[in-house]
Structure formats: C-alpha cells, structure tokens
Coordinates of C-alpha atoms in Angstrom, one line a residue:
Chain A
M12 CA -263.6 0.6 -42.0
I13 CA -266.4 0.2 -39.6
K14 CA -267.1 3.2 -37.3
S15 CA -268.2 1.3 -34.3
F16 CA -268.4 -2.3 -32.8
E17 CA -269.6 -3.7 -29.5
N18 CA -269.4 -0.6 -27.3
Y19 CA -266.5 1.1 -29.1
T20 CA -266.7 4.1 -31.4
L21 CA -263.9 5.0 -33.8
L22 CA -262.1 8.3 -33.0
A23 CA -259.2 8.1 -35.5
G24 CA -257.2 5.7 -37.7
S25 CA -257.8 2.7 -39.8
H26 CA -256.6 -0.9 -40.3
G27 CA -253.1 0.1 -41.4
R28 CA -249.8 0.1 -39.5
R29 CA -250.6 3.3 -37.7
G30 CA -253.5 1.6 -36.0
S31 CA -256.6 3.2 -34.6
I32 CA -258.1 4.9 -31.5
W33 CA -261.5 3.8 -30.2
R34 CA -263.7 5.4 -27.5
G35 CA -264.9 2.8 -25.0
P36 CA -267.3 2.8 -22.1
D37 CA -264.7 3.7 -19.5
H38 CA -261.5 3.4 -21.3
L39 CA -259.7 4.3 -24.5
L40 CA -258.7 1.4 -26.8
V41 CA -255.5 2.1 -28.8
V42 CA -254.8 -0.4 -31.5
E43 CA -251.2 -0.4 -32.9
G44 CA -250.2 -2.3 -36.0
G45 CA -246.7 -3.7 -36.5
G46 CA -245.2 -5.1 -39.7
V47 CA -243.8 -4.4 -43.2
L48 CA -246.1 -3.0 -45.9
F49 CA -249.1 -4.3 -44.0
A50 CA -249.9 -4.6 -40.3
L51 CA -248.9 -8.2 -39.6
S52 CA -249.8 -8.1 -35.9
E53 CA -251.8 -5.8 -33.7
T54 CA -251.2 -4.7 -30.1
Y55 CA -254.1 -3.5 -27.9
R56 CA -253.8 -1.0 -25.1
R57 CA -256.6 0.0 -22.9
I58 CA -256.3 3.2 -20.9
D59 CA -258.8 4.2 -18.3
Y60 CA -260.1 7.8 -18.7
E61 CA -259.5 8.4 -15.1
N62 CA -255.8 7.6 -15.5
I63 CA -255.0 10.0 -18.4
Q64 CA -252.9 12.9 -17.1
A65 CA -252.1 15.0 -20.1
L66 CA -252.3 15.1 -23.9
S67 CA -249.5 16.8 -25.8
L68 CA -248.9 17.7 -29.4
V69 CA -245.8 18.9 -31.2
R70 CA -245.3 19.7 -34.9
T71 CA -242.9 17.5 -36.8
P72 CA -240.5 18.4 -39.7
R73 CA -242.1 15.6 -41.8
Y74 CA -244.4 18.2 -43.3
G75 CA -241.5 20.1 -44.8
W76 CA -239.7 17.0 -46.0
L77 CA -242.8 15.7 -47.8
L78 CA -243.4 19.1 -49.3
A79 CA -239.8 19.1 -50.7
A80 CA -240.2 15.5 -51.9
F81 CA -243.4 16.4 -53.9
I82 CA -242.1 19.7 -55.3
A83 CA -238.8 18.2 -56.4
P84 CA -240.2 16.2 -59.3
L85 CA -242.2 19.2 -60.4
A86 CA -239.1 21.3 -60.3
L87 CA -237.1 18.6 -62.2
M88 CA -239.7 18.5 -64.9
A89 CA -239.7 22.2 -65.2
L90 CA -235.9 22.2 -65.4
I91 CA -236.0 19.5 -68.2
L92 CA -238.5 21.5 -70.2
L93 CA -236.5 24.7 -69.7
I94 CA -233.3 23.1 -70.9
M95 CA -235.1 21.6 -73.9
T96 CA -236.5 25.0 -74.7
L97 CA -233.1 26.7 -74.4
A98 CA -231.6 23.9 -76.5
G99 CA -234.1 24.7 -79.2
A100 CA -236.1 21.5 -79.0
G101 CA -239.2 21.3 -81.2
S102 CA -242.8 21.1 -80.0
T103 CA -242.9 17.4 -80.9
E104 CA -240.0 16.5 -78.7
M105 CA -241.4 18.6 -75.9
I106 CA -244.8 16.9 -76.1
T107 CA -243.1 13.5 -76.2
V108 CA -241.1 14.2 -73.2
T109 CA -244.1 15.6 -71.3
L110 CA -246.2 12.6 -72.1
I111 CA -243.4 10.1 -71.1
F112 CA -242.4 11.9 -67.9
G113 CA -245.7 13.7 -67.2
L114 CA -247.2 10.9 -65.2
P115 CA -244.4 10.2 -62.8
L116 CA -242.9 13.7 -62.6
L117 CA -246.0 15.9 -63.0
L118 CA -249.4 14.3 -62.4
V119 CA -248.7 12.0 -59.4
P120 CA -246.5 14.5 -57.5
F121 CA -249.0 17.3 -58.1
V122 CA -251.9 15.3 -56.8
L123 CA -249.9 14.2 -53.8
L124 CA -248.8 17.7 -53.2
I125 CA -252.3 19.1 -53.2
V126 CA -253.5 16.3 -50.8
H127 CA -250.6 16.9 -48.5
V128 CA -251.1 20.6 -48.3
A129 CA -254.9 20.2 -47.8
R130 CA -254.4 17.8 -44.9
G131 CA -252.3 20.3 -43.0
R132 CA -249.3 20.3 -40.8
T133 CA -247.9 17.0 -39.5
V134 CA -247.8 16.5 -35.8
R135 CA -246.8 13.9 -33.1
C136 CA -249.3 13.4 -30.4
T137 CA -248.8 11.6 -27.0
L138 CA -251.0 10.6 -24.1
Q139 CA -249.4 10.7 -20.7
T140 CA -250.4 8.5 -17.7
A141 CA -248.6 7.8 -14.5
V142 CA -246.7 4.8 -16.0
Q143 CA -246.3 5.6 -19.7
N144 CA -246.1 8.2 -22.4
L145 CA -248.1 6.6 -25.3
R146 CA -247.7 7.9 -28.8
L147 CA -251.0 8.2 -30.6
R148 CA -249.8 7.1 -34.1
P149 CA -253.1 7.6 -36.0
L150 CA -253.0 11.3 -35.2
T151 CA -250.6 12.6 -37.8
R152 CA -252.2 15.8 -38.9
E153 CA -252.8 18.8 -36.7
A154 CA -256.5 19.4 -37.5
K155 CA -257.6 15.8 -36.8
A156 CA -255.3 15.5 -33.8
Q157 CA -256.7 18.6 -32.1
E158 CA -260.2 17.4 -32.8
V159 CA -259.6 14.0 -31.2
M160 CA -257.6 15.5 -28.3
A161 CA -260.5 17.8 -27.6
E162 CA -263.0 14.9 -27.5
I163 CA -260.7 12.8 -25.3
T164 CA -260.2 15.8 -23.0
G165 CA -264.0 16.2 -22.7
I166 CA -264.5 12.6 -21.8
C167 CA -261.7 12.6 -19.3
R168 CA -262.9 15.7 -17.5
E169 CA -266.3 14.0 -17.1
Y170 CA -264.6 11.0 -15.4
Q171 CA -262.0 12.8 -13.4
G172 CA -263.9 15.8 -12.3
G173 CA -261.8 18.2 -10.3
T174 CA -260.0 21.3 -11.5
L175 CA -256.5 22.2 -12.3
P176 CA -254.5 24.5 -10.0
E177 CA -254.5 28.1 -11.2
T178 CA -250.8 28.6 -10.8
S179 CA -247.8 26.4 -9.9
R180 CA -244.6 27.7 -8.4
L181 CA -241.4 26.7 -10.1
D182 CA -239.2 25.2 -7.5
P183 CA -235.6 25.1 -8.7
T184 CA -234.6 23.0 -5.7
A185 CA -237.2 20.3 -6.3
A186 CA -235.9 17.0 -7.4
P187 CA -236.6 16.1 -11.0
P188 CA -239.1 13.3 -11.5
P189 CA -237.8 9.8 -11.0
W190 CA -238.3 9.0 -14.6
Q191 CA -236.3 12.0 -15.8
A192 CA -233.1 10.1 -15.6
P193 CA -233.3 7.2 -18.0
P194 CA -233.8 4.0 -16.0
P195 CA -231.0 1.4 -16.3
G196 CA -231.1 -0.2 -19.7
E197 CA -232.8 2.8 -21.4
R198 CA -230.9 5.2 -23.6
P199 CA -230.4 8.8 -22.7
L200 CA -231.3 11.6 -25.1
W201 CA -229.1 12.5 -28.0
N202 CA -227.6 16.0 -27.6
G203 CA -225.1 16.5 -30.3
S204 CA -221.7 15.0 -30.9
P205 CA -218.4 16.2 -32.4
A206 CA -218.3 13.0 -34.4
A207 CA -221.6 13.8 -36.0
I208 CA -220.3 17.3 -36.9
A209 CA -217.1 15.7 -38.4
A210 CA -219.2 13.2 -40.3
G211 CA -221.4 15.9 -41.7
V212 CA -218.6 18.2 -42.7
T213 CA -216.4 15.6 -44.2
G214 CA -219.4 13.9 -45.8
L215 CA -220.3 17.2 -47.5
L216 CA -216.8 17.8 -48.7
W217 CA -216.2 14.2 -49.8
G218 CA -219.5 14.1 -51.8
M219 CA -218.5 17.2 -53.7
V220 CA -215.0 15.9 -54.4
L221 CA -216.3 12.5 -55.4
A222 CA -218.8 14.2 -57.8
G223 CA -215.9 16.0 -59.5
E224 CA -213.6 13.0 -59.7
L225 CA -214.2 12.4 -63.4
F226 CA -213.9 16.1 -64.3
V227 CA -210.5 16.6 -62.6
A228 CA -207.6 14.6 -63.7
G229 CA -204.5 13.9 -61.6
A230 CA -203.4 11.5 -58.8
G231 CA -203.5 14.3 -56.2
Y232 CA -207.2 14.7 -56.6
L233 CA -207.7 11.0 -56.3
V234 CA -205.7 10.9 -53.1
L235 CA -207.7 13.8 -51.7
D236 CA -210.9 12.0 -52.6
T237 CA -209.7 8.8 -50.9
L238 CA -208.6 10.7 -47.8
L239 CA -211.8 12.5 -47.4
G240 CA -213.8 9.4 -48.0
T241 CA -211.8 7.5 -45.3
I242 CA -212.3 10.3 -42.8
A243 CA -216.0 10.6 -43.6
T244 CA -216.6 6.9 -43.3
V245 CA -214.7 6.6 -40.0
S246 CA -216.5 9.6 -38.6
A247 CA -219.8 8.3 -39.7
V248 CA -219.1 4.9 -38.0
V249 CA -218.0 6.6 -34.8
A250 CA -221.0 8.9 -34.7
L251 CA -223.3 5.9 -35.5
V252 CA -221.9 4.0 -32.5
F253 CA -222.7 7.0 -30.3
A254 CA -226.1 7.5 -31.9
M255 CA -227.0 3.9 -31.3
R256 CA -226.0 4.2 -27.6
L257 CA -228.3 7.2 -27.2
H258 CA -231.9 8.0 -28.2
A259 CA -230.9 9.7 -31.5
P260 CA -233.3 11.1 -34.1
T261 CA -234.3 8.7 -36.8
A262 CA -233.1 11.0 -39.7
L263 CA -229.6 11.1 -38.2
Q264 CA -229.4 7.3 -37.7
V265 CA -230.6 6.7 -41.2
A266 CA -228.1 9.2 -42.6
L267 CA -225.2 7.7 -40.6
W268 CA -226.1 4.1 -41.6
I269 CA -226.2 5.1 -45.3
T270 CA -223.0 7.1 -45.2
S271 CA -221.2 4.3 -43.4
G272 CA -222.4 1.7 -45.8
L273 CA -221.7 3.8 -48.9
G274 CA -218.3 4.7 -47.6
L275 CA -217.4 1.0 -47.1
L276 CA -218.9 0.1 -50.4
T277 CA -217.1 2.9 -52.2
G278 CA -213.8 1.7 -50.7
F279 CA -214.3 -1.8 -51.9
C280 CA -215.4 -0.6 -55.3
A281 CA -212.3 1.6 -55.5
L282 CA -210.1 -1.4 -54.7
A283 CA -211.9 -3.5 -57.2
G284 CA -211.5 -0.7 -59.8
L285 CA -207.7 -0.6 -59.1
F286 CA -207.5 -4.4 -59.8
M287 CA -209.5 -4.0 -62.9
A288 CA -207.4 -1.1 -64.1
N289 CA -204.2 -3.2 -63.6
A290 CA -205.8 -6.1 -65.5
L291 CA -206.8 -3.9 -68.3
L292 CA -203.3 -2.3 -68.5
N293 CA -201.7 -5.7 -68.5
Q294 CA -204.0 -6.8 -71.3
R295 CA -203.1 -3.8 -73.4
S296 CA -199.3 -3.9 -72.9
S297 CA -196.8 -6.6 -72.7
V298 CA -195.2 -5.1 -69.6
T299 CA -196.8 -6.0 -66.2
S300 CA -198.3 -2.8 -64.7
S301 CA -197.8 -1.8 -61.1
A302 CA -200.3 -0.4 -58.6
T303 CA -199.1 3.1 -59.4
D304 CA -199.9 2.7 -63.1
G305 CA -203.4 1.5 -62.2
L306 CA -203.8 4.5 -59.8
H307 CA -202.7 6.9 -62.6
Y308 CA -205.1 5.2 -65.0
L309 CA -208.0 5.6 -62.6
A310 CA -207.0 9.2 -61.7
N311 CA -207.1 10.3 -65.4
L312 CA -210.4 8.6 -66.3
S313 CA -212.9 11.0 -67.7
L314 CA -216.7 11.1 -67.9
E315 CA -216.7 10.2 -71.6
E316 CA -214.7 7.1 -71.0
T317 CA -216.9 5.8 -68.1
G318 CA -220.3 6.6 -69.7
A319 CA -223.3 5.8 -67.6
F320 CA -221.2 4.5 -64.7
G321 CA -219.6 7.9 -64.5
W322 CA -223.0 9.6 -64.0
I323 CA -223.7 7.1 -61.2
I324 CA -220.5 8.3 -59.5
V325 CA -221.6 11.9 -59.9
G326 CA -225.0 11.1 -58.5
L327 CA -223.5 9.2 -55.6
G328 CA -221.3 12.2 -54.8
A329 CA -224.3 14.5 -54.8
F330 CA -226.2 12.1 -52.6
I331 CA -223.4 11.8 -50.1
S332 CA -223.2 15.6 -49.9
V333 CA -226.9 15.8 -49.1
L334 CA -226.4 13.2 -46.3
G335 CA -223.6 15.4 -44.9
L336 CA -226.0 18.4 -44.8
V337 CA -228.6 16.2 -43.1
M338 CA -226.1 15.1 -40.4
L339 CA -224.5 18.4 -39.7
P340 CA -227.4 20.1 -37.7
Y341 CA -227.7 17.1 -35.4
G342 CA -224.1 17.4 -34.3
I343 CA -224.8 20.7 -32.6
R344 CA -225.5 20.6 -28.8
R345 CA -228.6 22.3 -27.5
R346 CA -228.6 24.1 -24.1
A347 CA -231.5 23.9 -21.6
T348 CA -233.1 27.3 -21.0
L349 CA -235.2 26.8 -17.8
A350 CA -233.4 27.3 -14.5
D351 CA -234.9 24.2 -12.9
S352 CA -234.4 21.9 -15.9
T353 CA -232.1 18.9 -15.4
P354 CA -229.5 18.9 -18.2
P355 CA -230.0 15.9 -20.4
A356 CA -227.2 13.3 -20.8
I357 CA -224.5 14.6 -23.2
A358 CA -222.9 12.4 -25.7
S359 CA -219.1 12.5 -25.3
Chain B
M4 CA -245.2 20.5 -9.1
A5 CA -246.2 18.1 -11.8
Y6 CA -244.3 17.2 -15.0
V7 CA -245.5 16.8 -18.6
R8 CA -243.4 14.9 -21.1
C9 CA -242.5 16.5 -24.3
S10 CA -244.0 14.7 -27.3
S11 CA -240.8 15.1 -29.3
C12 CA -238.0 14.2 -26.9
G13 CA -239.8 12.8 -23.8
Y14 CA -238.2 15.4 -21.4
G15 CA -240.2 16.2 -18.3
I16 CA -241.4 19.8 -18.5
A17 CA -242.7 21.5 -15.3
D18 CA -246.5 22.2 -15.5
A19 CA -246.1 25.9 -14.7
L20 CA -245.1 26.4 -18.4
F21 CA -248.5 25.3 -19.6
L22 CA -251.0 26.4 -16.9
R23 CA -251.8 29.8 -18.5
T24 CA -251.7 29.3 -22.2
G25 CA -251.5 25.5 -22.7
S26 CA -248.4 25.8 -24.9
G27 CA -244.7 26.3 -24.3
V28 CA -241.2 25.5 -25.6
C29 CA -239.4 22.3 -24.6
P30 CA -236.1 23.3 -23.0
T31 CA -234.3 20.3 -24.4
C32 CA -235.4 20.0 -28.0
G33 CA -236.6 23.5 -28.4
K34 CA -239.9 22.6 -30.1
P35 CA -243.2 24.3 -29.3
V36 CA -245.4 21.9 -27.4
Q37 CA -249.2 22.2 -27.0
V38 CA -250.4 20.5 -23.8
T39 CA -253.8 19.7 -22.4
M40 CA -253.5 18.9 -18.7
L41 CA -256.1 17.0 -16.8
P42 CA -256.9 16.7 -13.0
A43 CA -255.4 13.2 -12.9
L44 CA -251.9 14.8 -13.3
Y45 CA -252.2 16.1 -9.7
K46 CA -253.7 12.9 -8.2
P47 CA -251.2 10.9 -6.1
S48 CA -250.2 7.9 -8.2
H49 CA -249.8 5.5 -5.4
Q50 CA -252.9 3.6 -4.4
Q51 CA -253.8 2.2 -1.1
P52 CA -254.3 -1.5 -0.9
P53 CA -257.8 -2.7 -0.2
S54 CA -258.6 -2.6 3.5
L55 CA -258.9 -6.1 5.0
P56 CA -261.3 -6.5 7.8
E57 CA -259.3 -7.8 10.8
Q58 CA -262.2 -9.4 12.6
P59 CA -264.0 -12.5 11.3
P60 CA -267.6 -12.0 10.4
A61 CA -270.0 -12.0 13.3
P62 CA -272.9 -14.5 13.3
G63 CA -275.4 -13.5 10.7
E64 CA -273.0 -11.4 8.7
P65 CA -272.1 -12.6 5.2
A66 CA -268.7 -14.4 5.0
C67 CA -266.5 -14.5 2.0
F68 CA -267.2 -17.5 -0.2
Y69 CA -263.5 -18.3 -0.7
N70 CA -262.2 -17.4 2.8
P71 CA -264.9 -17.8 5.5
N72 CA -262.6 -16.0 8.0
R73 CA -263.1 -12.7 6.1
R74 CA -266.2 -10.6 6.1
A75 CA -267.9 -10.3 2.6
T76 CA -268.0 -6.8 1.4
K77 CA -268.8 -7.2 -2.3
V78 CA -270.9 -9.3 -4.7
C79 CA -269.4 -10.8 -7.8
D80 CA -271.4 -9.5 -10.9
H81 CA -270.7 -12.7 -12.8
C82 CA -271.4 -15.6 -10.4
G83 CA -273.2 -13.7 -7.6
V84 CA -271.1 -15.0 -4.7
F85 CA -270.3 -12.8 -1.7
V86 CA -266.6 -12.1 -1.6
S87 CA -264.2 -10.0 0.6
D88 CA -262.1 -7.1 -0.7
A89 CA -259.1 -9.5 -1.1
W90 CA -261.0 -11.8 -3.4
A91 CA -262.7 -9.1 -5.6
A92 CA -261.3 -7.1 -8.5
K93 CA -262.6 -4.2 -10.6
W94 CA -263.2 -5.4 -14.1
G95 CA -264.3 -2.4 -16.2
S96 CA -267.4 -1.2 -14.5
Q97 CA -268.1 -4.5 -12.8
T98 CA -266.9 -6.2 -9.6
V99 CA -265.7 -9.7 -10.3
C100 CA -264.3 -12.4 -8.1
L101 CA -260.8 -13.7 -8.8
K102 CA -262.1 -17.1 -9.8
C103 CA -264.4 -15.5 -12.5
I104 CA -261.4 -13.4 -13.7
E105 CA -259.4 -16.6 -14.3
D106 CA -262.4 -18.2 -16.1
L107 CA -262.8 -15.1 -18.3
R108 CA -259.2 -15.3 -19.2
S109 CA -258.6 -19.0 -19.7
K110 CA -262.0 -20.6 -20.6
H111 CA -264.0 -17.8 -22.2
N112 CA -261.0 -16.1 -23.9
D113 CA -262.4 -12.7 -23.1
T114 CA -261.1 -10.2 -25.7
R115 CA -260.4 -7.7 -23.0
F116 CA -257.5 -9.8 -21.9
E117 CA -256.0 -9.8 -25.3
A118 CA -253.0 -7.6 -25.7
K119 CA -251.8 -8.8 -29.1
R120 CA -253.1 -10.7 -32.2
T121 CA -251.3 -12.0 -35.3
L122 CA -253.1 -10.8 -38.5
W123 CA -252.9 -13.9 -40.7
D124 CA -255.0 -12.4 -43.4
N125 CA -252.4 -9.6 -43.9
I126 CA -249.5 -12.1 -43.8
A127 CA -251.2 -14.1 -46.5
L128 CA -251.7 -11.0 -48.6
L129 CA -248.2 -9.8 -48.0
L130 CA -246.8 -13.1 -49.3
A131 CA -249.1 -12.9 -52.4
V132 CA -248.2 -9.3 -53.4
G133 CA -245.0 -8.5 -51.5
P134 CA -242.5 -9.9 -54.0
W135 CA -244.2 -8.1 -56.9
V136 CA -244.2 -4.7 -55.0
L137 CA -240.5 -5.2 -54.1
G138 CA -239.6 -6.3 -57.6
G139 CA -241.4 -3.3 -59.1
L140 CA -239.5 -0.9 -56.8
L141 CA -236.2 -2.5 -57.7
V142 CA -236.9 -2.3 -61.4
A143 CA -237.8 1.3 -61.0
T144 CA -234.3 2.0 -59.7
F145 CA -233.0 1.0 -63.2
F146 CA -229.7 -0.3 -62.0
L147 CA -231.1 -2.9 -59.6
Y148 CA -233.5 -4.4 -62.1
F149 CA -231.9 -7.8 -61.9
L150 CA -232.9 -8.0 -58.3
G151 CA -236.4 -7.3 -59.4
F152 CA -236.3 -10.5 -61.5
F153 CA -235.1 -12.4 -58.5
C154 CA -238.0 -11.1 -56.5
V155 CA -240.4 -12.5 -59.1
L156 CA -238.6 -15.9 -58.8
L157 CA -239.4 -15.8 -55.1
T158 CA -243.1 -16.2 -55.9
V159 CA -242.5 -19.9 -56.4
I160 CA -242.2 -20.1 -52.6
T161 CA -244.4 -17.2 -51.5
A162 CA -247.4 -18.0 -53.7
P163 CA -248.0 -21.5 -52.3
A164 CA -247.2 -20.2 -48.8
S165 CA -249.9 -17.6 -49.2
V166 CA -252.4 -20.2 -50.3
F167 CA -251.5 -22.4 -47.3
I168 CA -251.8 -19.6 -44.8
A169 CA -255.1 -18.4 -46.2
L170 CA -256.6 -21.9 -45.9
R171 CA -255.0 -22.8 -42.6
Y172 CA -256.1 -19.6 -40.8
W173 CA -259.4 -19.2 -42.7
N174 CA -261.4 -19.4 -39.4
A175 CA -258.8 -17.9 -37.1
P176 CA -259.8 -14.6 -35.3
R177 CA -258.8 -11.6 -37.3
S178 CA -258.4 -8.1 -36.0
L179 CA -260.2 -7.2 -32.7
V180 CA -261.8 -4.6 -34.9
P181 CA -264.3 -6.7 -36.9
R182 CA -263.6 -7.1 -40.6
G183 CA -264.5 -9.5 -43.3
R184 CA -262.5 -12.2 -45.1
G185 CA -261.8 -9.9 -48.1
R186 CA -258.0 -10.0 -47.5
L187 CA -258.0 -13.7 -47.2
V188 CA -260.0 -14.2 -50.3
L189 CA -257.8 -11.8 -52.3
A190 CA -254.6 -13.5 -51.0
L191 CA -256.0 -16.9 -51.8
T192 CA -257.0 -15.8 -55.3
L193 CA -253.7 -14.2 -56.1
G194 CA -251.8 -17.1 -54.5
M195 CA -253.7 -19.7 -56.5
V196 CA -253.2 -17.8 -59.8
Q197 CA -249.5 -17.5 -59.2
T198 CA -249.1 -21.1 -58.2
G199 CA -251.1 -22.2 -61.2
L200 CA -248.9 -20.1 -63.5
W201 CA -245.8 -21.7 -62.0
I202 CA -247.1 -25.2 -62.3
T203 CA -248.1 -24.5 -65.9
G204 CA -244.7 -23.0 -66.7
I205 CA -242.9 -25.9 -65.1
L206 CA -245.0 -28.4 -67.0
V207 CA -244.4 -26.6 -70.3
F208 CA -240.7 -26.5 -69.6
V209 CA -240.5 -30.2 -68.8
A210 CA -242.5 -31.0 -72.0
Q211 CA -240.0 -28.9 -74.0
L212 CA -237.1 -30.7 -72.4
N213 CA -238.6 -34.0 -73.3
H214 CA -239.2 -32.8 -76.8
W215 CA -235.6 -31.8 -77.2

C-alpha cells in the first residue's frame, strides 16, 4: 500500500475492511471499509484537528480468545500423540499422523501463535469530538495504537494550543451530559439479565446431558434431556430478545443466536428421529408401533449403534456447554462505583 | 466538568479521573481506560453565527458580489470575488464563496465532498473467488461438504458476473487511496478462466448427449 498521496500521509491501516488513517494538512482522514471478505465499499470521514477532544484506548479480550484458539490445536495434537504413545503405537504410525495432521494442527497454529504474541495486546481505540465517538478500527494492537495516538496528540496540540486544567472538581449534583442517556431510537447499554443467567446455566447443563445421551439408557434421561433443552432454548430466545433491544456485547449475541438456533434445530431433529424410529420399528415387526415404543427405542440407543452420528451428538453437547459458559458471565449485573455516575439502563 | 467516553461501553466518564495519570477504570464496564485529553475538550461546543454587518456598504467600500446590500469582508480564494460573511465558507484552509462550493461539489466532483465509494474491483474479485473460499470452508467441516459442491456450482453465475463487472467498471474511480487495477485484472482473469471452463464443460456434455 502506498504511504502517501496528494497531501496525506499514512498513519495506520491498509486497504482491508478495517480501513486506514491518514494525516492530512488540517484534518485526519479516516477510511472505513465495509463488506464481506473484502471491503466492498469505503466510507470517508474527515475530522479537523482542532475538533478532536480526546483519544481513548482500552484492552480487549480478543487477545486471550485468539491465544486460546491458536493453542487449542497444539494441545489437541499433543493429546493425540500422547494417546497414541500410551496405546503403544509404533513410530511409523506416529510419523504418519504427525505428517497428516502436522500442517493444520502444528505448523499453521504455531506460526499464527508466534505472530499473535509478537504483535502484542489487542486494543480498541476511539477518537472523541463534540458530536461523535469514532472508533479507529485500524488500531488493533497496543504498541501501534499508542504510537499513532501520540502522533495525533502532537498534531492536535499544535493546532489547538491551550492547556488542560490541572484539577477538576467532581460535582455529584452536576447533570450528566445530554448524550449520556441514549437518545430516542438508540439502545441503552446491556447490564446483565436473569434470562441470560438462566440460558447460561441451562445451556451448560443441557450440553452435558446431551453429550451423555448415548451413554445412559432409559426414558427418564431422555425426558430430562428434552426438558433441559426446552428450558435452555426458551431462555436463550428470551435473553436474545432483551439483548437485541439493548446494546449487548457481540459475544453474548452470537452465543444466544447459536444456542437458540441449535435448540430449535435439535428439537426438530428429535421429532424427526422419533418418526424415523417408529418407521423402523414398523418395518421390523408386524405390529404398528406407538410413539412410546419409538421413545423407548431412541432412549436406549447406544454410541455403537449410531456410529459417526453419535459422535456428532457428543460434540454438539460439548459445544452447547461451552456456549452456556460464554453466556453466564454476561448475565451478571455490574454496579457503578463513582458517586456521581449515572446508573446505566438496566435490562429487566 | 468535561466527560470522556469509554472506548468499551461508551459511558461518559468525568475528566477528573484522568487528569493526573491519564488512566482510570470505567464505572460501568469496569475496564481500565487510557485517555489522552486535549484542550478542545474544554472549548465550548456551540459556535457563534457569523456577524452580519447591519449597515450597507458606504460609498467606496467593497460590496458583496452576491448581495450588494452587505459589506464585503472576505475574498473567495477560487474565483476572487468579494463576498460578505453570509456568502463565504471555510473550505479547509481556504475561504470560498458558496457558489464555488456548489461548483466544487457538482461540476468538479471534488473528492473532499465524497463520503462513500463503492469498490467495484473488490466486488469483481469477491465474485471470482468467493464461491471457492466458501466451498473450501464448507468442505473442511466434513459434514457440510455437499454444500461446498453447491458453492462450486454457483460459479456458473458468479464467474460471468465477475467478468462483466470488471469490464463495466474498468475506468470507474477506485478507492480514494490510489491503487492500481491489479484487483480488476485478477478478477477478470479468474472470471474468464472459470467461464471458459464452464463453456467447455457444457459443450462437452452436449456433445456426449448427442453421441448417446
């Protein structure tokens, strides 16, 4: 990518969807890309240096998530090799497995992990003016963000002159800024919800029960599985409705969408399975089977009988448990700690 | 007292928290925030409208080109006419009359007015490679591999579309940040190769059908 054009100099970013930030003669040019896979359109924002009020930076949990995502395949590969060693596999098998799975589970994640750690902590950086709080998307890593922020600060101080007050008195009786309360049509902040806690807890339990479905026989276990699944799905849908009415974290929304979708899909698949079980039983015997017979058949299915499909159910259960763990922390309400802070809108 | 918005949740935090150390904890989301405050934070945000001279220009004084009843106070940096405050606007570091502003926007298509552009080169490239990327991801999931095959079938539509868009918007402005036609060339090449393969495949298929 070019480093300068006309009277603009590149500060950060590229042609991708994150966009770029350019230093202009008397304003900052922020280019934002929008689209899927590639930036299909670009939006241009020009902010005069004399209007920039503040630059803020906060660390994001994305660093930890990416770290876990890159370490997981390495751990999985280590686990596979360990199991093979304990099972007495020969060196030929070990080498074959390493060569087959080495690229996706060893080399690529290892390189990505090194690059990720070298680039440093992930951050979210915003630029504040009187009328907007603009997120600077190209600034995703702490080192680069601080470097660019320092440069923008230096330019702004040249244009703005003046100094900051040395102290500022906290005035608890002062009215909050007019933009503190979300304007009509905008969503208030998410601050926990009992529905999200219920979705998290029941999702976690349902996932574990679902994973054990093919290991435990009996209609009672199937009924427990169905009950937990229904409660988890309904809780997730209710929590999703609240989350969409408020400004909820993306991770929570994604988890709620997936849990709701999987819950409904599992329900339909269970019904389909019941019909298929009845059809199979009818095929095997001359007597027409009832729904109860189909239920008992499904309840007593084992992993050996279902084969690969059974492992999919186990994996699905584990995945739903993880989603439940993700949703649980977001259900907890946070309290404001400053005396003069206006409590944010609370989800009922 | 001024307020700084938290980067994470957008909550307005009083400036007193940041004046000494430049960092503090947001009371709503609980995340540590680093803030650099600037003098503009303490500037009043409302601006006074330009003062309009109440008296018409005296004999010998310059009058506004567009409204002779007003005294001229500025000179347009583009066309050079004398204009009053009401007919002048700040355009970057220049003072420009409102007529020239309109000309810059409508006739000369000044890029400084542009707020958005469609990137046709990226759209063409997405149509050329998108189905293959999506198909590859679906095949990698193992149990959705049949959808990957469906994605490859989509190229019968996306490949010619990619060629059309690359040719149709060959001379269209690309990003505001200058870049070459590499993406268009790549999209055109990939699109033509895929289209050629489809045409060849269909012709072979029809020939086989006739043979049978």
